Short mmCIF file of C-alpha atoms and ligand atoms in Angstrom, two decimals:
data_model
loop_
_atom_site.label_atom_id
_atom_site.label_comp_id
_atom_site.label_asym_id
_atom_site.label_seq_id
_atom_site.Cartn_x
_atom_site.Cartn_y
_atom_site.Cartn_z
CA MET A 1 -2.22 -30.54 -22.30
CA ALA A 2 1.09 -28.71 -22.48
CA LEU A 3 1.59 -25.24 -21.10
CA PHE A 4 1.48 -23.65 -24.56
CA GLN A 5 -1.98 -25.08 -25.35
CA ASN A 6 -3.31 -24.39 -21.86
CA THR A 7 -2.21 -20.77 -21.99
CA LEU A 8 -3.55 -20.30 -25.47
CA LEU A 9 -6.91 -21.77 -24.50
CA SER A 10 -7.03 -19.64 -21.36
CA ILE A 11 -6.41 -16.48 -23.44
CA ALA A 12 -9.05 -17.47 -26.05
CA GLU A 13 -11.70 -18.26 -23.41
CA LYS A 14 -11.00 -15.08 -21.49
CA ALA A 15 -11.10 -13.03 -24.67
CA GLN A 16 -14.69 -14.24 -25.32
CA GLN A 17 -15.75 -13.69 -21.73
CA LEU A 18 -14.23 -10.23 -21.75
CA THR A 19 -16.14 -9.25 -24.88
CA CYS A 20 -19.38 -10.32 -23.14
CA ALA A 21 -18.48 -8.57 -19.91
CA LEU A 22 -17.65 -5.32 -21.64
CA GLY A 23 -20.35 -5.37 -24.30
CA GLU A 24 -19.57 -5.19 -28.04
CA GLU A 25 -19.37 -1.41 -28.12
CA SER A 26 -16.78 -1.08 -25.36
CA ALA A 27 -14.92 -4.17 -26.49
CA ALA A 28 -14.42 -2.49 -29.87
CA LEU A 29 -12.41 0.14 -28.01
CA LEU A 30 -9.83 -2.45 -26.95
CA ASN A 31 -7.47 -0.80 -29.38
CA ASN A 32 -4.29 1.28 -29.26
CA ASN A 33 -5.43 3.71 -31.96
CA VAL A 34 -8.35 5.18 -30.05
CA ASP A 35 -8.07 8.08 -27.55
CA ASN A 36 -9.31 6.03 -24.60
CA GLY A 37 -10.06 2.37 -24.10
CA PRO A 38 -12.54 0.83 -21.65
CA PHE A 39 -10.01 0.71 -18.81
CA ASP A 40 -8.71 4.27 -19.19
CA GLY A 41 -11.32 5.95 -16.97
CA ASP A 42 -13.02 7.94 -19.73
CA PRO A 43 -16.44 8.98 -18.36
CA ALA A 44 -17.90 8.65 -21.87
CA ILE A 45 -17.25 4.90 -21.82
CA PRO A 46 -19.30 2.69 -19.45
CA PRO A 47 -17.06 1.65 -16.52
CA PRO A 48 -15.98 -1.98 -16.80
CA SER A 49 -17.36 -4.44 -14.25
CA ASP A 50 -15.08 -6.11 -11.69
CA GLU A 51 -15.31 -9.22 -13.83
CA ALA A 52 -14.05 -7.34 -16.91
CA TRP A 53 -11.09 -5.89 -14.94
CA ASP A 54 -10.18 -9.33 -13.61
CA LEU A 55 -10.42 -10.95 -17.02
CA ALA A 56 -8.31 -8.28 -18.68
CA GLN A 57 -5.65 -8.53 -16.02
CA ALA A 58 -5.61 -12.33 -16.12
CA MET A 59 -5.15 -12.15 -19.88
CA VAL A 60 -2.17 -9.82 -19.48
CA THR A 61 -0.65 -12.36 -17.03
CA ASP A 62 -1.21 -15.12 -19.55
CA PHE A 63 0.28 -13.04 -22.36
CA TYR A 64 3.45 -12.60 -20.37
CA GLN A 65 3.60 -16.30 -19.96
CA MET A 66 3.05 -16.76 -23.67
CA ILE A 67 5.86 -14.34 -24.49
CA ALA A 68 8.15 -16.39 -22.21
CA ILE A 69 7.07 -19.63 -23.90
CA LEU A 70 7.69 -18.34 -27.38
CA THR A 71 10.97 -16.52 -26.75
CA PRO A 72 14.31 -18.31 -27.09
CA ARG A 73 15.70 -18.63 -23.59
CA HIS A 74 18.93 -16.73 -24.28
CA ILE A 75 16.92 -13.86 -25.68
CA GLN A 76 14.41 -13.81 -22.81
CA THR A 77 17.30 -13.57 -20.33
CA LEU A 78 19.13 -10.96 -22.39
CA LYS A 79 15.96 -8.92 -22.60
CA PHE A 80 15.92 -8.50 -18.82
CA SER A 81 19.45 -7.11 -18.80
CA PHE A 82 18.41 -4.53 -21.40
CA ALA A 83 15.23 -3.56 -19.55
CA ALA A 84 16.72 -0.25 -18.34
CA SER A 85 16.55 0.86 -22.00
CA LEU A 86 12.80 1.16 -21.62
CA GLU A 87 12.98 3.22 -18.48
CA THR A 88 15.51 5.56 -20.10
CA ALA A 89 13.52 5.81 -23.32
CA ILE A 90 10.28 6.76 -21.65
CA GLY A 91 12.13 9.25 -19.44
CA ILE A 92 13.69 10.91 -22.47
CA ALA A 93 10.43 10.97 -24.45
CA ALA A 94 8.79 12.60 -21.46
CA HIS A 95 11.62 15.09 -21.01
CA PHE A 96 11.47 16.24 -24.63
CA ARG A 97 7.62 16.23 -24.56
CA VAL A 98 7.69 14.20 -27.79
CA ALA A 99 3.91 13.57 -27.58
CA ASP A 100 3.25 17.35 -27.54
CA LEU A 101 5.79 17.98 -30.30
CA ILE A 102 3.95 15.49 -32.51
CA GLU A 103 0.62 17.20 -31.86
CA LYS A 104 2.13 20.63 -32.62
CA ARG A 105 3.29 19.25 -35.97
CA GLY A 106 -0.28 18.26 -36.79
CA GLY A 107 -0.42 14.75 -35.39
CA ARG A 108 2.47 13.16 -37.35
CA ALA A 109 6.07 14.27 -37.42
CA SER A 110 9.33 13.15 -38.96
CA VAL A 111 12.09 12.36 -36.53
CA ASP A 112 14.19 15.10 -38.13
CA ASP A 113 11.49 17.66 -37.26
CA LEU A 114 11.11 16.23 -33.79
CA ALA A 115 14.87 16.35 -33.25
CA THR A 116 14.96 20.02 -34.44
CA ASP A 117 12.11 20.93 -32.09
CA ALA A 118 13.74 19.10 -29.18
CA ASP A 119 17.18 20.39 -30.07
CA THR A 120 18.74 16.95 -30.08
CA ASP A 121 20.16 14.32 -32.40
CA ALA A 122 17.74 12.66 -34.82
CA ASN A 123 19.52 9.30 -34.90
CA LYS A 124 19.52 8.96 -31.11
CA LEU A 125 15.94 10.14 -30.91
CA THR A 126 14.95 7.45 -33.49
CA ASN A 127 16.58 4.84 -31.30
CA VAL A 128 14.68 6.11 -28.26
CA LEU A 129 11.35 6.06 -30.10
CA ARG A 130 11.88 2.65 -31.67
CA ALA A 131 12.50 1.13 -28.21
CA LEU A 132 9.06 2.49 -27.35
CA THR A 133 7.11 1.74 -30.57
CA ALA A 134 8.17 -1.90 -30.27
CA ARG A 135 6.15 -1.88 -27.04
CA HIS A 136 3.24 0.03 -28.61
CA MET A 137 4.07 3.43 -27.13
CA PHE A 138 3.92 5.88 -30.10
CA VAL A 139 3.48 4.49 -33.59
CA GLU A 140 5.76 4.76 -36.64
CA LEU A 141 3.45 5.50 -39.61
CA GLU A 142 6.20 5.30 -42.23
CA THR A 143 9.91 5.04 -41.81
CA GLY A 144 11.01 7.85 -39.53
CA VAL A 145 7.53 9.37 -39.19
CA PHE A 146 5.91 9.08 -35.78
CA ALA A 147 2.43 9.67 -34.40
CA ASN A 148 0.79 9.32 -31.01
CA ASN A 149 -1.34 6.38 -30.07
CA ARG A 150 -3.54 5.72 -27.05
CA HIS A 151 -0.56 5.13 -24.75
CA SER A 152 1.75 7.93 -25.83
CA ARG A 153 -1.12 10.42 -25.47
CA THR A 154 -0.75 9.85 -21.73
CA LEU A 155 2.51 11.79 -22.11
CA LEU A 156 0.79 14.95 -23.34
CA GLY A 157 1.49 17.89 -21.06
CA GLY A 158 -1.03 19.73 -18.93
CA HIS A 159 -1.90 17.07 -16.39
CA GLY A 160 1.48 16.34 -14.78
CA ALA A 161 2.02 12.98 -16.49
CA PRO A 162 5.28 13.74 -18.38
CA GLU A 163 6.66 15.36 -15.24
CA MET A 164 5.87 12.32 -13.12
CA ILE A 165 7.08 9.85 -15.71
CA GLU A 166 10.36 11.71 -16.14
CA SER A 167 10.78 11.94 -12.40
CA TYR A 168 10.13 8.23 -11.90
CA ALA A 169 12.30 7.14 -14.80
CA LEU A 170 15.26 9.44 -14.46
CA VAL A 171 15.29 10.62 -10.80
CA SER A 172 13.92 7.90 -8.55
CA GLY A 173 15.11 5.37 -11.14
CA LYS A 174 18.66 6.31 -10.07
CA ALA A 175 17.98 4.36 -6.89
CA PHE A 176 18.55 1.08 -8.76
CA ASP A 177 22.28 1.85 -9.00
CA GLY A 178 22.36 1.68 -5.23
CA LEU A 179 20.39 -1.52 -4.67
CA LEU A 180 23.15 -4.06 -5.12
CA PRO A 181 25.63 -2.07 -3.06
CA VAL A 182 23.03 -1.96 -0.21
CA MET A 183 22.19 -5.63 -0.59
CA THR A 184 25.89 -6.60 -0.25
CA ASP A 185 26.64 -4.30 2.68
CA LYS A 186 26.13 -6.18 5.94
CA SER A 187 25.59 -2.93 7.88
CA ALA A 188 22.75 -1.75 5.62
CA MET A 189 21.20 -4.84 3.97
CA HIS A 190 18.49 -5.39 6.58
CA SER A 191 17.68 -1.75 7.25
CA ILE A 192 14.36 -0.27 6.05
CA ASP A 193 15.54 3.26 6.89
CA PRO A 194 15.60 5.40 3.70
CA ARG A 195 18.93 6.86 4.84
CA ASP A 196 20.49 3.40 4.45
CA GLY A 197 18.53 2.70 1.28
CA ALA A 198 19.41 2.30 -2.36
CA PHE A 199 18.49 5.86 -3.33
CA ALA A 200 20.76 7.32 -0.63
CA ARG A 201 23.56 5.02 -1.77
CA ALA A 202 23.09 5.96 -5.42
CA VAL A 203 23.18 9.74 -4.81
CA GLY A 204 25.97 9.43 -2.23
CA VAL A 205 24.19 11.34 0.57
CA PRO A 206 22.67 9.61 3.62
CA LYS A 207 19.18 10.86 2.82
CA GLY A 208 16.07 9.14 1.50
CA ILE A 209 14.44 10.68 -1.54
CA THR A 210 11.90 12.65 0.50
CA GLU A 211 14.70 14.41 2.40
CA TRP A 212 17.01 14.64 -0.60
CA ILE A 213 14.40 16.33 -2.78
CA MET A 214 13.95 19.10 -0.20
CA LEU A 215 17.60 20.22 -0.55
CA PRO A 216 17.81 23.63 -2.21
CA GLU A 217 19.93 22.23 -5.05
CA ASN A 218 17.14 19.79 -5.96
CA GLU A 219 14.48 22.42 -6.36
CA ALA A 220 13.93 21.52 -10.03
CA HIS A 221 13.36 17.84 -9.16
CA LEU A 222 10.92 18.81 -6.43
CA ALA A 223 8.98 21.05 -8.80
CA GLN A 224 8.73 18.21 -11.30
CA LEU A 225 7.54 15.74 -8.70
CA VAL A 226 4.99 18.17 -7.30
CA ALA A 227 3.71 18.85 -10.83
CA GLY A 228 3.19 15.13 -11.35
CA ILE A 229 1.39 14.33 -8.12
CA PRO A 230 -2.12 15.34 -9.27
CA TRP A 231 -1.85 12.99 -12.26
CA LEU A 232 -0.67 10.08 -10.10
CA THR A 233 -3.24 10.79 -7.39
CA SER A 234 -6.11 11.11 -9.87
CA MET A 235 -5.34 7.62 -11.24
CA VAL A 236 -4.90 5.94 -7.86
CA ALA A 237 -7.48 7.99 -5.94
CA HIS A 238 -10.26 7.10 -8.33
CA ARG A 239 -9.92 3.48 -7.23
CA ILE A 240 -9.98 4.36 -3.56
CA VAL A 241 -12.96 6.70 -3.83
CA HIS A 242 -15.10 4.48 -6.07
CA GLU A 243 -14.13 0.93 -5.15
CA PHE A 244 -14.78 1.25 -1.41
CA ASP A 245 -18.17 1.93 0.12
CA TRP A 246 -17.48 5.07 2.16
CA ARG A 247 -21.16 5.37 3.14
CA ARG A 248 -21.38 2.06 4.92
CA TRP A 249 -21.22 3.66 8.41
CA GLY A 250 -24.01 5.98 7.33
CA PRO A 251 -24.10 9.21 5.38
CA THR A 252 -22.58 11.31 8.18
CA ALA A 253 -19.88 8.85 9.23
CA ARG A 254 -16.62 10.20 10.69
CA ILE A 255 -13.55 9.27 8.66
CA CYS A 256 -10.20 9.95 10.26
CA ASP A 257 -7.09 10.03 8.04
CA MET A 258 -3.98 9.37 10.13
CA GLY A 259 -0.92 10.82 8.29
CA CYS A 260 -3.13 12.56 5.74
CA ALA A 261 -0.32 14.54 4.01
CA ASP A 262 -1.91 17.03 1.58
CA GLY A 263 -5.40 15.59 2.24
CA GLY A 264 -5.90 14.88 -1.45
CA ILE A 265 -7.65 11.54 -0.95
CA MET A 266 -9.97 12.80 1.79
CA SER A 267 -10.90 15.84 -0.28
CA LEU A 268 -11.98 13.54 -3.16
CA ILE A 269 -13.95 11.28 -0.79
CA LYS A 270 -15.71 14.35 0.61
CA ALA A 271 -16.52 15.54 -2.89
CA GLU A 272 -18.15 12.22 -3.69
CA THR A 273 -20.06 12.04 -0.33
CA PRO A 274 -20.32 15.64 0.98
CA SER A 275 -22.20 14.60 4.15
CA LEU A 276 -19.21 12.68 5.55
CA HIS A 277 -17.34 14.23 8.45
CA ILE A 278 -13.62 14.27 7.65
CA ILE A 279 -10.81 14.44 10.20
CA CYS A 280 -7.32 15.05 8.84
CA GLN A 281 -4.49 14.24 11.17
CA ASP A 282 -0.82 14.84 10.53
CA LEU A 283 2.18 16.53 12.12
CA LYS A 284 1.63 20.21 12.82
CA ALA A 285 3.98 21.34 10.07
CA THR A 286 2.00 19.52 7.39
CA LEU A 287 -1.52 20.74 8.25
CA PRO A 288 -1.29 24.14 6.50
CA MET A 289 -0.84 22.21 3.24
CA THR A 290 -3.86 20.01 4.09
CA ARG A 291 -5.98 23.04 4.92
CA GLN A 292 -4.97 24.59 1.63
CA THR A 293 -6.26 21.54 -0.28
CA PHE A 294 -9.65 21.79 1.46
CA ALA A 295 -9.81 25.54 1.22
CA LEU A 296 -9.65 25.12 -2.57
CA SER A 297 -11.79 21.99 -2.95
CA HIS A 298 -14.39 22.58 -0.14
CA PRO A 299 -14.39 26.30 0.74
CA GLY A 300 -15.97 26.93 4.15
CA ALA A 301 -16.06 23.26 5.16
CA GLU A 302 -13.79 23.81 8.18
CA GLU A 303 -15.94 26.76 9.37
CA ARG A 304 -19.05 24.61 8.99
CA ASN A 305 -17.31 21.93 11.11
CA GLU A 306 -17.49 19.35 8.29
CA VAL A 307 -13.73 18.97 8.24
CA GLU A 308 -11.29 19.04 11.12
CA PHE A 309 -7.51 19.38 10.99
CA ILE A 310 -5.81 17.93 14.06
CA ALA A 311 -2.08 17.86 14.85
CA HIS A 312 -1.61 14.30 16.04
CA SER A 313 1.24 11.79 15.83
CA TYR A 314 0.11 8.31 14.92
CA PHE A 315 2.47 7.05 17.67
CA ASP A 316 0.24 8.74 20.28
CA ILE A 317 -2.98 7.34 21.70
CA GLN A 318 -5.86 8.18 19.41
CA THR A 319 -8.29 10.49 21.18
CA THR A 320 -10.58 11.31 18.24
CA GLU A 321 -13.74 9.24 17.79
CA ALA A 322 -14.33 8.01 14.28
CA ASP A 323 -16.01 5.22 12.34
CA ALA A 324 -12.97 4.55 10.19
CA TYR A 325 -9.29 5.22 10.77
CA TRP A 326 -7.56 5.41 7.38
CA LEU A 327 -3.82 4.78 7.09
CA ARG A 328 -2.59 5.02 3.53
CA GLY A 329 1.07 4.38 2.72
CA VAL A 330 1.96 4.65 6.43
CA LEU A 331 2.82 1.11 7.54
CA HIS A 332 5.22 0.51 4.67
CA ASP A 333 7.54 3.15 6.16
CA TYR A 334 7.93 1.28 9.43
CA THR A 335 9.35 -1.86 11.02
CA ASP A 336 6.91 -4.45 12.35
CA ALA A 337 7.55 -3.24 15.90
CA ASP A 338 6.66 0.34 14.98
CA CYS A 339 3.59 -0.75 12.98
CA VAL A 340 2.39 -2.62 16.05
CA ARG A 341 2.85 0.57 18.11
CA ILE A 342 0.88 2.59 15.56
CA LEU A 343 -1.95 0.05 15.45
CA HIS A 344 -2.12 -0.15 19.27
CA THR A 345 -2.84 3.59 19.48
CA VAL A 346 -6.26 3.03 17.89
CA ALA A 347 -7.30 -0.07 19.81
CA ASN A 348 -8.98 1.92 22.63
CA GLN A 349 -11.28 3.61 20.06
CA LEU A 350 -12.30 0.30 18.54
CA GLN A 351 -13.00 -1.18 21.95
CA GLN A 352 -15.49 1.64 22.59
CA ASN A 353 -16.99 1.39 19.12
CA PRO A 354 -16.75 -2.20 17.79
CA GLN A 355 -18.32 -1.20 14.47
CA ALA A 356 -15.38 1.10 13.80
CA ARG A 357 -12.58 -0.17 11.58
CA VAL A 358 -8.95 0.54 10.85
CA LEU A 359 -8.48 0.73 7.10
CA ILE A 360 -5.00 -0.05 5.81
CA ASN A 361 -4.29 0.96 2.22
CA GLU A 362 -1.01 -0.48 0.91
CA ILE A 363 0.54 -2.43 -1.94
CA VAL A 364 0.05 -6.04 -1.03
CA LYS A 365 3.18 -7.71 -2.43
CA PRO A 366 2.22 -9.99 -5.28
CA SER A 367 3.68 -13.41 -5.98
CA MET A 368 3.01 -16.09 -8.59
CA VAL A 369 3.39 -19.46 -6.89
CA VAL A 370 3.27 -22.37 -9.30
CA PRO A 371 3.08 -25.72 -7.43
CA GLU A 372 4.79 -28.70 -9.03
CA HIS A 373 1.44 -30.43 -9.79
CA ASP A 374 0.12 -27.30 -11.54
CA LYS A 375 3.16 -26.33 -13.56
CA ASP A 376 1.35 -26.66 -16.91
CA ALA A 377 -1.50 -24.39 -15.88
CA PRO A 378 -1.90 -20.89 -17.35
CA ALA A 379 -0.15 -18.27 -15.24
CA SER A 380 -3.40 -16.48 -14.47
CA ASN A 381 -4.39 -19.47 -12.29
CA ALA A 382 -1.52 -18.64 -9.94
CA ALA A 383 -2.42 -14.98 -9.40
CA VAL A 384 -4.41 -15.05 -6.17
CA ARG A 385 -6.82 -12.30 -5.23
CA THR A 386 -5.35 -11.37 -1.88
CA GLN A 387 -2.53 -9.39 -3.43
CA SER A 388 -2.17 -6.24 -5.50
CA ALA A 389 -3.79 -6.42 -8.89
CA PHE A 390 -1.82 -6.28 -12.16
CA LEU A 391 0.73 -8.90 -11.12
CA GLU A 392 3.49 -7.81 -13.46
CA MET A 393 3.09 -4.11 -12.84
CA SER A 394 2.82 -4.41 -9.08
CA SER A 395 5.82 -6.75 -8.98
CA LEU A 396 7.91 -4.05 -10.63
CA MET A 397 6.38 -1.40 -8.50
CA GLN A 398 7.23 -3.10 -5.19
CA LEU A 399 10.90 -3.34 -6.29
CA HIS A 400 10.88 0.29 -7.42
CA THR A 401 9.40 1.31 -4.07
CA THR A 402 11.96 -0.78 -2.16
CA ALA A 403 14.79 0.87 -4.08
CA PHE A 404 13.66 4.49 -4.01
CA LEU A 405 11.70 4.77 -0.77
CA ALA A 406 13.27 1.90 1.23
CA GLY A 407 10.71 0.87 3.89
CA LYS A 408 9.02 -2.49 3.76
CA GLU A 409 6.29 -3.65 1.39
CA ARG A 410 4.46 -6.65 2.80
CA SER A 411 2.54 -9.64 1.42
CA TYR A 412 -0.94 -10.61 2.63
CA ASP A 413 0.53 -13.30 4.94
CA GLU A 414 3.03 -10.77 6.38
CA PHE A 415 0.23 -8.30 6.99
CA GLN A 416 -1.89 -10.97 8.67
CA LEU A 417 0.95 -11.83 11.08
CA LEU A 418 1.63 -8.20 11.77
CA PHE A 419 -2.04 -7.43 12.49
CA ALA A 420 -2.27 -10.50 14.73
CA GLN A 421 0.70 -9.21 16.75
CA ALA A 422 -1.19 -5.95 17.28
CA GLY A 423 -4.41 -7.78 18.23
CA TYR A 424 -6.32 -7.31 14.98
CA ARG A 425 -7.57 -9.51 12.17
CA ILE A 426 -8.53 -8.70 8.57
CA ALA A 427 -12.34 -8.49 8.61
CA ARG A 428 -12.50 -7.80 4.89
CA TYR A 429 -10.05 -7.47 2.07
CA HIS A 430 -10.89 -5.05 -0.73
CA HIS A 431 -9.00 -5.77 -3.90
CA LEU A 432 -8.65 -2.54 -5.89
CA HIS A 433 -8.20 -2.73 -9.63
CA LEU A 434 -4.84 -1.01 -9.59
CA PHE A 435 -1.85 -1.55 -7.32
CA THR A 436 -3.14 -1.35 -3.76
CA ALA A 437 -5.70 -3.03 -1.53
CA ILE A 438 -7.72 -1.87 1.44
CA MET A 439 -7.55 -4.20 4.44
CA GLU A 440 -10.29 -3.63 6.90
CA LEU A 441 -9.20 -4.44 10.48
CA GLU A 442 -11.23 -5.33 13.53
CA LEU A 443 -10.04 -6.20 16.99
CA VAL A 444 -9.63 -9.84 17.92
CA GLN A 445 -12.00 -10.21 20.90
C1 LIG B 501 3.68 8.23 5.99
S1 LIG B 501 3.19 9.06 4.57
C2 LIG B 501 1.52 9.00 4.43
C3 LIG B 501 1.05 9.29 3.01
C4 LIG B 501 -0.37 9.77 2.95
N1 LIG B 501 -1.27 9.05 3.81
C5 LIG B 501 -0.87 9.73 1.50
O1 LIG B 501 -1.86 9.04 1.26
O2 LIG B 501 -0.23 10.36 0.63
C6 LIG B 501 3.66 10.67 4.79
C7 LIG B 501 2.81 11.56 5.75
O3 LIG B 501 2.88 11.09 7.09
C8 LIG B 501 3.15 12.20 7.90
N2 LIG B 501 3.77 11.73 9.15
C9 LIG B 501 5.04 11.35 9.34
N3 LIG B 501 5.22 11.01 10.64
C10 LIG B 501 4.02 11.14 11.25
C11 LIG B 501 3.55 10.90 12.55
N4 LIG B 501 4.35 10.43 13.51
N5 LIG B 501 2.26 11.13 12.84
C12 LIG B 501 1.41 11.59 11.90
N6 LIG B 501 1.80 11.83 10.62
C13 LIG B 501 3.08 11.60 10.33
C14 LIG B 501 4.02 13.09 7.10
O4 LIG B 501 4.00 14.41 7.56
C15 LIG B 501 3.40 12.95 5.72
O5 LIG B 501 2.37 13.87 5.49
#
């Protein structure tokens, strides 16, 4: 059969399987007009099984293929060159808090009223909103009258989402202006140092975004980013806390977070399994922030010796005994040689305790390889499991990260090679439902 029929069949079959996997009641919530659907993390809706997540994501992959099949090729190509319109539109909608303005007007609002409330031009605001409604973000109930839907409600204030979306779209999104200049500059193209990266090039200062945002003149951007972190963390952290078995080394296992930053993830893991012993390691200057997180979330835990805060560089030999050494978002900041140095620092601990593991939590760069003999198969067949979930989303995300953070995102094969260089192998690969994976490392004997 041709690609069109194969893809259509794949979507139809998966739709049936998904309805069974979710159950009729949850499947009825696969809808943009409800508050929350089955995949939105609403505790009132039964959590979808792994099978349901996989089916839903495979269907999305097939739908993208179907869109490509059905779109005239000139238009499909042109669409890519206009894609920045979407980023700008969502950034502007977040900036003006359009979702909140609609709610304040009773749940539906004319664009004239919205423009008055936002103190902007109604015609331009209509253009912004129509770019979004065409992608099912907000809904136009009658000409020029807009309401929220399931997706635009994400932009309601109070949880940091509009701040984070605006920051991503309009601040870190600037980095894209610098990507081509970096990629054509022989002195910078191979560097993974944020000071040589696209963001630095775009803002014209040799600083990555984490340094740039600390400059006094960028105080407002920093405040916005900080406001958005809880929203982002809650979405991502949920996967880490619930999709990995943190009790597998026993209820009182020792979990050591190397480069723990604010300690947000460990504090959530501790909340889920209070008996775990948590060790937060970071540079000395960061630990007051980590302590603050735990003081609020687990008062008295440090005094009861349930949580330790240790100033330790992950380039120094690890002297703390633990069952698991957790490195989240660390390796992608470093060259292969530096990653090998970091991994070597823990090897002595794993030699003494072979049950202990190094847990690497990173985006695993996705790809969609379509071999010649399989070119008429639905796209979902090509999305392998040993990569970040949500192929389309994580493909965009790894490019966004490359542009705004620099560093080096790696594929599964690249990780395997890197770990082998450091004397480790992947004992287990944990595919999380959103964006990242946990690779569990053991020493090669
Ligand atoms: C590399 S990222 C890690 C992100 C963090 N694991 C998370 O999940 O958000 C940034 C953190 O690493 C810390 N860091 C940077 N260099 C370090 C080093 N040599 N040793 C330990 N921590 C370091 C920074 O202070 C910061 O808190």
